[in-house]
Amino acid sequence: MTNQNHSFDTRSIHIGEEPEYLEGSNNEVVVPIYLSSTFARKQVNNHGRFEYSRTSNPTRLALEKRYASLEQTRFGLGLASGLAAETLLLFTLLKPGDHIIGFDDLYGGTKRLLNQWTAQYDLQVSLVDATRPELIEKAIQQRTKLIWLESPTNPLLKVCDIAAISEIAHRHNLLVIVDNTFLSPYFQNPILLGADIVCHSVTKYIGGHSDVIGGAVMLNDEKLYEKLKFNQNALGMVPSPFDCYLVLRGLKTLSLRMERHQSNAMAIATYLENHSKVARVYYPGLPSHPQYTLNRTQASGFGGMVSFEIKGGEKEAVQFLESLELFTLAESLGGVESLIEHPALMTHASITKKERELAGIKDSLIRVSVGVEDITDLLKDLDLAFEKI
Ligand SMILES: *Cc1c(COP(=O)(O)O)cnc(C)c1O
């Protein structure tokens, strides 16, 4: 039977799916998709292991065990989407009047949640440049409850010092949440660096095949886990058994995929950095990245996301994007297929041009989610598109 002493690659295939994982099972090698919404009981006031699938479901339970194992935490929760995971955390951890500090380059949907949705609950939010931990400490107020981080961020791939910020937070009795979507548990485990809670958009690398929307929360604190589990059931933010099955399946190749995403991304970042039509490349794996050394100390890899500024502006960027044949012009990231997009016109169009400029998101910026295709084919496609501008 697999246990936590086995390596990541072994755990990502086996944990939660041991054939004997359920009493009375048929020793299936792959956990079945338990579609039943409800479970029969023998006695009125005594239900068995499962009662009702919103509360807990055998397929979801298998996945939750694996989530906890991969982030090396005691507990894991499966949610209906990355934003459902974030909403559950905000609902559970905050009261009206509380204050949150967030990284100023957070995922657009997280910013929308923090900036727009929180207003009606009288929550205060300060977004600061977390690449400078002293700015986080300066932003702490009487009512501050938590610090919300990503590393690296989207789309500028900024890296923050998770251990240093966690140390500041704990001195002030604050909780640190890290959205670990971009590196996945394969390359980074924020809890081991001192963070309190990790969340993921499972939709991205963990699922890995652009065919499921899901979210996850991992943590060690048992009391907090019980509260989150209670609220997840009370608020109804659960994934379907079929979605859980897809994620269990996707996770089996997480390490293989991440290695290939990364080697392709490194080749593309290096190619772009040497291209005459490129003004600037953002990739934490390039020694030119401002937090290259920090990322190397807190993570075992750099991931598969690369952003770059094309020389010229919006016109050149659009021309380039529409000339590509292999890279799919689409939002989202983390799937086996390469996706490319224009943050100013697509993922970050909901924030004003002025805000975008302040954040450093130029009209010439292009973001690539590098897939696991053959690198020669990917580079050839980029070459042909550059020739057209
Ligand atoms: C996509 C994404 C989310 C939101 O997740 P959904 O599954 O789309 O709800 C949150 N954080 C990051 C970093 C993301 O990329």
Coordinates of N, CA and C and ligand atoms in Angstrom, one line a residue, residues 81-84 86 107 110 150 154 179 181-182 201-204 213-214 333, ligand 1:
S81 N -14.7 24.7 -8.4 CA -13.9 25.5 -9.2 C -12.8 26.1 -8.4
G82 N -11.8 26.7 -9.0 CA -10.8 27.5 -8.2 C -11.5 28.6 -7.5
L83 N -12.4 29.3 -8.1 CA -13.1 30.4 -7.4 C -14.0 29.9 -6.3
A84 N -14.6 28.7 -6.4 CA -15.4 28.2 -5.3 C -14.5 28.0 -4.1
E86 N -11.8 29.6 -3.4 CA -11.4 31.0 -2.9 C -12.6 31.5 -2.1
Y107 N -4.4 36.7 -10.0 CA -5.3 36.3 -11.1 C -6.5 37.2 -11.2
T110 N -9.6 36.5 -9.1 CA -9.4 36.7 -7.7 C -9.5 38.1 -7.3
E150 N 0.2 34.7 -4.7 CA 0.5 33.7 -5.8 C 2.0 33.9 -6.1
N154 N 0.4 36.1 -12.5 CA -0.2 36.0 -13.9 C -0.6 37.4 -14.3
D179 N -2.2 30.7 -3.5 CA -2.8 30.1 -4.7 C -1.6 29.5 -5.5
T181 N -1.6 27.5 -8.1 CA -2.0 27.0 -9.4 C -0.8 26.9 -10.4
F182 N 0.0 27.9 -10.5 CA 1.0 28.1 -11.6 C 2.1 27.0 -11.5
S201 N -6.6 26.3 -8.7 CA -7.5 26.1 -9.7 C -7.1 24.7 -10.4
V202 N -7.8 23.7 -10.1 CA -7.5 22.4 -10.6 C -7.8 22.3 -12.1
T203 N -8.6 23.3 -12.6 CA -8.8 23.4 -14.0 C -7.5 23.5 -14.8
K204 N -6.5 23.9 -14.2 CA -5.2 24.2 -14.9 C -4.3 22.9 -14.9
I213 N -13.5 21.8 -14.8 CA -13.4 22.9 -14.0 C -13.4 22.4 -12.5
G214 N -12.3 22.8 -11.8 CA -12.3 22.3 -10.4 C -11.4 23.1 -9.5
L333 N -5.1 28.0 -19.2 CA -3.7 27.6 -19.2 C -3.6 26.2 -18.5
Ligands
LIG1 C1 -7.9 30.0 -13.3 C2 -7.4 30.5 -12.1 C3 -8.2 30.7 -10.9 C4 -9.7 30.4 -11.0 O1 -10.0 29.1 -11.1 P1 -11.3 28.5 -11.8 O2 -11.1 27.0 -11.8 O3 -11.3 29.1 -13.2 O4 -12.5 29.0 -11.0 C5 -7.6 31.0 -9.7 N1 -6.3 31.3 -9.7 C6 -5.4 31.1 -10.7 C7 -4.0 31.4 -10.5 C8 -5.9 30.7 -11.9 O5 -5.1 30.6 -13.0

